[in-house]
CSV table of C-alpha atoms in Angstrom, one decimal:
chain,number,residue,atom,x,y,z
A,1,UNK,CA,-44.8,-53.9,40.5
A,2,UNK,CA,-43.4,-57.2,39.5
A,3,UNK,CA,-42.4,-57.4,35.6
A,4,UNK,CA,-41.8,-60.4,33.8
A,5,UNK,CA,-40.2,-63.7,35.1
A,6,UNK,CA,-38.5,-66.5,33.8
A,7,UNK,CA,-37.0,-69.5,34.9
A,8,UNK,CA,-35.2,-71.0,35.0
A,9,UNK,CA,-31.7,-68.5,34.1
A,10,UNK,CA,-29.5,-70.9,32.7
A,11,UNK,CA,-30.5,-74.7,31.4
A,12,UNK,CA,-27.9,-77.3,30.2
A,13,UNK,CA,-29.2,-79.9,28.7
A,14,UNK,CA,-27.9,-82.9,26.8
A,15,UNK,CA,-29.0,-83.3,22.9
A,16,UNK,CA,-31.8,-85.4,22.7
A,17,UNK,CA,-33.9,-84.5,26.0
A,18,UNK,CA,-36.3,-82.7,26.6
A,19,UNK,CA,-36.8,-78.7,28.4
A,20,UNK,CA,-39.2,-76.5,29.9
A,21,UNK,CA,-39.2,-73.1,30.1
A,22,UNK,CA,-41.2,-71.0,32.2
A,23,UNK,CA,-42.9,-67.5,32.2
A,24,UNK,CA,-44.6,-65.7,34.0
A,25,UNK,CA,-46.3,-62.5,32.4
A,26,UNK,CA,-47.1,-59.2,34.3
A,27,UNK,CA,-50.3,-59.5,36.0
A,28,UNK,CA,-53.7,-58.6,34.0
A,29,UNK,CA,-51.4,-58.5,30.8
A,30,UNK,CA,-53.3,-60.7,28.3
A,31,UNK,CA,-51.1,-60.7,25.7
A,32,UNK,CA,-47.8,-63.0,25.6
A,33,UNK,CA,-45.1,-63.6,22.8
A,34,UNK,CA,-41.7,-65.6,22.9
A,35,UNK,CA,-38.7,-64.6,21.2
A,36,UNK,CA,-35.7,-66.7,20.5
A,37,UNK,CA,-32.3,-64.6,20.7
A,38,UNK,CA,-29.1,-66.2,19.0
A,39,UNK,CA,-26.3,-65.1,17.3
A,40,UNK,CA,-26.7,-66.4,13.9
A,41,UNK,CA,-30.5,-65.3,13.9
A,42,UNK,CA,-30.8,-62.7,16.0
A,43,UNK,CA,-34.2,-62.1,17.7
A,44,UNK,CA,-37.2,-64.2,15.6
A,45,UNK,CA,-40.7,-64.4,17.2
A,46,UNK,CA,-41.5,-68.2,18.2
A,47,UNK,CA,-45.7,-68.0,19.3
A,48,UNK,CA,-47.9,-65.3,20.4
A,49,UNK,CA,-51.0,-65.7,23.0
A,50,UNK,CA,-54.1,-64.0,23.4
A,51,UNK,CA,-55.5,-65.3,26.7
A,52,UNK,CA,-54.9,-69.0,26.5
A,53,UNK,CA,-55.4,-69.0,23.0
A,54,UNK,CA,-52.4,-69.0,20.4
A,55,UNK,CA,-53.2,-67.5,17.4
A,56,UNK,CA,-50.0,-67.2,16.0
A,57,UNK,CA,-47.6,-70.3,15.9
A,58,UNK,CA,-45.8,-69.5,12.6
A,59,UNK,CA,-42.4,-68.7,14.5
A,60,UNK,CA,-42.1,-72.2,16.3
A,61,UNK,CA,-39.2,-73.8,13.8
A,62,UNK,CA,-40.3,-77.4,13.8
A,63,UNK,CA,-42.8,-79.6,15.4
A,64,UNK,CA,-40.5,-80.5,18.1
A,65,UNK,CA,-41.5,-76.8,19.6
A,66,UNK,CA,-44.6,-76.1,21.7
A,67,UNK,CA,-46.5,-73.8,24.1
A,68,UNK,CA,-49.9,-73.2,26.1
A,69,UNK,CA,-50.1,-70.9,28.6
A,70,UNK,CA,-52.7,-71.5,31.5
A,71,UNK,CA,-55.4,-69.3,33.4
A,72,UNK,CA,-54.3,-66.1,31.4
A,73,UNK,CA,-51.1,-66.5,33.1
A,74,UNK,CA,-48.1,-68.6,33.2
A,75,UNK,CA,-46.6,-70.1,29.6
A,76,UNK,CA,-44.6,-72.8,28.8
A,77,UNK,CA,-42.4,-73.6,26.2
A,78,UNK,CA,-41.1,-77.0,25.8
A,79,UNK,CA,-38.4,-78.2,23.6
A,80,UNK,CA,-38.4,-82.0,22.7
A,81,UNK,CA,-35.8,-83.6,21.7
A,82,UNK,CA,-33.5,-81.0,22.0
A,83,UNK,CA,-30.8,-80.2,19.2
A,84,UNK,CA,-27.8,-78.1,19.1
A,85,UNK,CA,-29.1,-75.4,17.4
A,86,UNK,CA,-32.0,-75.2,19.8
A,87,UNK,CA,-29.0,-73.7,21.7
A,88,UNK,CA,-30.0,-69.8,22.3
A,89,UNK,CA,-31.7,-67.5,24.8
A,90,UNK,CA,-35.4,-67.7,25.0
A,91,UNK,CA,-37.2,-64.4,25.7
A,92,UNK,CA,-40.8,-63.9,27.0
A,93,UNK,CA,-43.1,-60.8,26.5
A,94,UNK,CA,-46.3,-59.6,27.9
A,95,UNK,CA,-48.2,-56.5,27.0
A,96,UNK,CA,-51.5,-55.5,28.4
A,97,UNK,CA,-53.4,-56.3,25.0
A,98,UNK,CA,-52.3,-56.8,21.8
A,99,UNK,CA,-52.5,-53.5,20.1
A,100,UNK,CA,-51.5,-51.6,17.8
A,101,UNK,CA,-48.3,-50.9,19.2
A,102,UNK,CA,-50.1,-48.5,22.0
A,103,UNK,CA,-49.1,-51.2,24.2
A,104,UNK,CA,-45.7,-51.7,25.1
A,105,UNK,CA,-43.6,-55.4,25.5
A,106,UNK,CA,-42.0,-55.7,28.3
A,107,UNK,CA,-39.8,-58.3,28.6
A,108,UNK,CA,-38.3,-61.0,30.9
A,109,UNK,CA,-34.5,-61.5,31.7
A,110,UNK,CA,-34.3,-65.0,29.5
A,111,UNK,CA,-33.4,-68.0,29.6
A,112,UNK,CA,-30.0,-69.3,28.3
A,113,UNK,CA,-30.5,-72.7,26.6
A,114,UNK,CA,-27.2,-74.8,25.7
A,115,UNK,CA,-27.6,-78.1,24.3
A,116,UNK,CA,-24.5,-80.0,24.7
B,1,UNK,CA,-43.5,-59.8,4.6
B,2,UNK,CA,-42.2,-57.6,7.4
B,3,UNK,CA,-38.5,-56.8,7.6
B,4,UNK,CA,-35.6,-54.3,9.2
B,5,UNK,CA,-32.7,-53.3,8.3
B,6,UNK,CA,-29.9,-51.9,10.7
B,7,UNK,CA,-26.7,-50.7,11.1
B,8,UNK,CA,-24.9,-53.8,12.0
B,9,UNK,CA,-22.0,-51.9,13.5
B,10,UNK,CA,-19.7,-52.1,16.3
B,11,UNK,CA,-19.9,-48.6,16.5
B,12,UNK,CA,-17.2,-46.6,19.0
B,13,UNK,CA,-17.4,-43.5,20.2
B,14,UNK,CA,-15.8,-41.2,22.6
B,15,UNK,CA,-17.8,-39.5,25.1
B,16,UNK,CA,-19.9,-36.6,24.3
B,17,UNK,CA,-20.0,-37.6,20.7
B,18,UNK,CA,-22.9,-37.7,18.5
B,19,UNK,CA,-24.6,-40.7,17.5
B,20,UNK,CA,-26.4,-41.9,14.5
B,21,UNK,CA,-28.0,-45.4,13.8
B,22,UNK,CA,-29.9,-45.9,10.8
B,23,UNK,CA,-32.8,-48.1,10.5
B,24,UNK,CA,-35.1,-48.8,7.4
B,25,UNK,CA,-37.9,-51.1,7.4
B,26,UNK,CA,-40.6,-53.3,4.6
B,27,UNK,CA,-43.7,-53.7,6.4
B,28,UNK,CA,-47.3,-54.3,4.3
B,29,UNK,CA,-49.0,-52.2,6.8
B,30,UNK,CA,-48.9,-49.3,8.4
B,31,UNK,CA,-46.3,-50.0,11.6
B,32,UNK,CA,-45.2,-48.9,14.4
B,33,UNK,CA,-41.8,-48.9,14.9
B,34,UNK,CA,-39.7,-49.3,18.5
B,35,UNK,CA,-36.2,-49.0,19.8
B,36,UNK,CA,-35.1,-50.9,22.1
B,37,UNK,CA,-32.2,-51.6,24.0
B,38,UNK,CA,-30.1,-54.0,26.0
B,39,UNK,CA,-28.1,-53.0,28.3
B,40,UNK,CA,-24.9,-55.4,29.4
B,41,UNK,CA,-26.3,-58.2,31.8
B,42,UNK,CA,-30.1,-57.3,31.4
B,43,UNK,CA,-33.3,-57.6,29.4
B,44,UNK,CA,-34.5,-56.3,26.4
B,45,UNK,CA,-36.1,-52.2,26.9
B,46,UNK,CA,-38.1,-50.3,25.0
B,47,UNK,CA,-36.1,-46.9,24.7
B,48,UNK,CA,-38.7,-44.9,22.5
B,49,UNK,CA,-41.4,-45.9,19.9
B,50,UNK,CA,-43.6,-44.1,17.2
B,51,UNK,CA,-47.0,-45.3,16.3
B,52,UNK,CA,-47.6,-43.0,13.5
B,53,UNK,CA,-45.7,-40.9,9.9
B,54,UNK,CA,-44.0,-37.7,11.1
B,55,UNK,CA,-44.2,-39.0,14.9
B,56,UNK,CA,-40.9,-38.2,16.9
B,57,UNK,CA,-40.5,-40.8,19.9
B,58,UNK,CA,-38.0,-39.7,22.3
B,59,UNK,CA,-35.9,-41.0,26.0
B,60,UNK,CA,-33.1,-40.1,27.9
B,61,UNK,CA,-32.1,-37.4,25.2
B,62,UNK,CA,-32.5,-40.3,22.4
B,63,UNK,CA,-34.6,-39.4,19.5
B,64,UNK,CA,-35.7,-40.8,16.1
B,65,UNK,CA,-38.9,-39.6,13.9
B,66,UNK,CA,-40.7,-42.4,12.0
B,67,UNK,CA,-40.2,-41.3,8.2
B,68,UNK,CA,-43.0,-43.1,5.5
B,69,UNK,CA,-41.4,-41.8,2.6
B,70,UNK,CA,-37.9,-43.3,3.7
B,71,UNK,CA,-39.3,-46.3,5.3
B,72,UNK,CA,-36.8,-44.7,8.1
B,73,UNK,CA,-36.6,-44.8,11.6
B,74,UNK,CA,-33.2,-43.6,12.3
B,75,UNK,CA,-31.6,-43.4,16.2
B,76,UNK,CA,-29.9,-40.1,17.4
B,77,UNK,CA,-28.6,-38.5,20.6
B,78,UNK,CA,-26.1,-35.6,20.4
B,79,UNK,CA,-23.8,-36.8,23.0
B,80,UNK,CA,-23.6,-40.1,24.4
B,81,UNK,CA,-22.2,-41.5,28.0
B,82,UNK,CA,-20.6,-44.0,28.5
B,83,UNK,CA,-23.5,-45.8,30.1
B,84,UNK,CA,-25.1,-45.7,27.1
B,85,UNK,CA,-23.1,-48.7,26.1
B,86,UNK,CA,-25.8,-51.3,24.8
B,87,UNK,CA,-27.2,-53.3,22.1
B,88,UNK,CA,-29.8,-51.3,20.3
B,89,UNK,CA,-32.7,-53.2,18.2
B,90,UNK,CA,-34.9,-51.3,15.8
B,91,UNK,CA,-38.5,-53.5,15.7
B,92,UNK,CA,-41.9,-53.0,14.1
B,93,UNK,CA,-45.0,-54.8,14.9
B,94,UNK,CA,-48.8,-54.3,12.3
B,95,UNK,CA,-51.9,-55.5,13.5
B,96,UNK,CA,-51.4,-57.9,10.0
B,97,UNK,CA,-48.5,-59.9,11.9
B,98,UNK,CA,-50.5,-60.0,15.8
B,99,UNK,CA,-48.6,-56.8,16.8
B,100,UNK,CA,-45.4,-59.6,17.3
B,101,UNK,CA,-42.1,-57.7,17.0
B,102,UNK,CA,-40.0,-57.7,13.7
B,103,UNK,CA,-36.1,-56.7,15.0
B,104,UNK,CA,-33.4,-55.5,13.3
B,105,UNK,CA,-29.7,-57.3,14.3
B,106,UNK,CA,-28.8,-55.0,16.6
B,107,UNK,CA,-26.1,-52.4,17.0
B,108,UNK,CA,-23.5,-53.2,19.4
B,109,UNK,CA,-22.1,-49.3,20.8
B,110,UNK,CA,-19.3,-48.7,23.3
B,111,UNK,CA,-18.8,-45.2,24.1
B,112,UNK,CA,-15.1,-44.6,25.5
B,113,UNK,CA,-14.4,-41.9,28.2
């Protein structure tokens, strides 16, 4: 079956607007987390969701950051105003449920955010 | 809080050789613990994982046993390819923290033929 999408790949973007990234989770999977990868931070945990519900936000860096995700399915992340050190890959997750770590992460591809 | 602590490497090898990477972790619960890897040009994989003290997770001739009393969750294989060349990230996730991964910076390993 399909695993987990992103979109899009790459983004360029000049500091100050705005982005939206995209994912879409495996089908059925309920849970969904985002991931920021960069090379000063490594991998850091952004937002988790539990249906359409986020019950864990305390990874988004600044108010600038936010997320819903719709009909137990697609997320978005959008970036306001973005900044140079916003610059980094943005990784999506989706596990069947959230649980106990019986349930596997899979992971989408990325998407490669460079603020100019 | 939850933290892990790897190897930061590069680590080379030649072919055939064996391969350690250590991992530790500080978790308030009781974790389970992942390897994952990244393979040149592609996502993030779970290689092997553990959900329990004394449990051995194993792949593609990869091992590592979750060790409480270490706070350990070392990676070994006794003879890598060269297409094992990756990025390797030791996580955790606890039902305290929403099961989110907690990663490790990564080892960067290039075997040589």
């Amino acid at each position: 079956g399909a695993g987990v999408s992103q979109s899009p790949s790459n983004k360029v973007t000049e500091k100050g607007k705005d982005v939206e990234l995209r994912c879409d989770p495996i089908s059925g999977h309920t849970a969904l987390y985002w991931y920021r990868q960069s090379l000063g931070q490594g991998l850091e945990f952004l937002i988790y969701f539990q249906g359409n519900s986020a019950p864990d936000k305390s990874g988004l860096p600044s108010d600038r950051f936010s997320a819903e995700r719709t009909g137990g399915s697609v997320s978005t992340l959008t970036i306001q105003r973005t900044q140079q050190e916003d610059s980094a890959v943005y990784l999506c997750a989706s596990s069947l449920v959230a649980g106990g770590g019986t349930d596997t992460q899979y992971f989408g591809p990325g998407t490669r955010l460079t603020v100019l | 809080g939850n933290s892990v602590t790897q190897m930061e490497g590069p680590v080379t090898l030649s072919e055939e050789a064996f391969l350690t990477i250590n991992c530790t972790y500080t978790a308030t619960g009781y974790p389970s613990l992942f390897w994952y890897v990244q393979y040149p040009g592609e996502g993030l994989q779970l290689l092997l994982k553990a959900t329990k003290a004394d449990d051995k997770g194993s792949n593609k001739g990869f091992e590592a046993t979750y060790r409480k009393e270490t706070t350990s969750f070392h990676l070994e294989k006794g003879s890598v390819q060269v297409s094992d060349s990756a990025v390797y990230f030791c996580a955790l996730s606890d039902q305290g923290s929403n099961y989110k991964l907690t990663f490790g910076k990564g080892t960067l390993l290039t075997v040589n033929p």
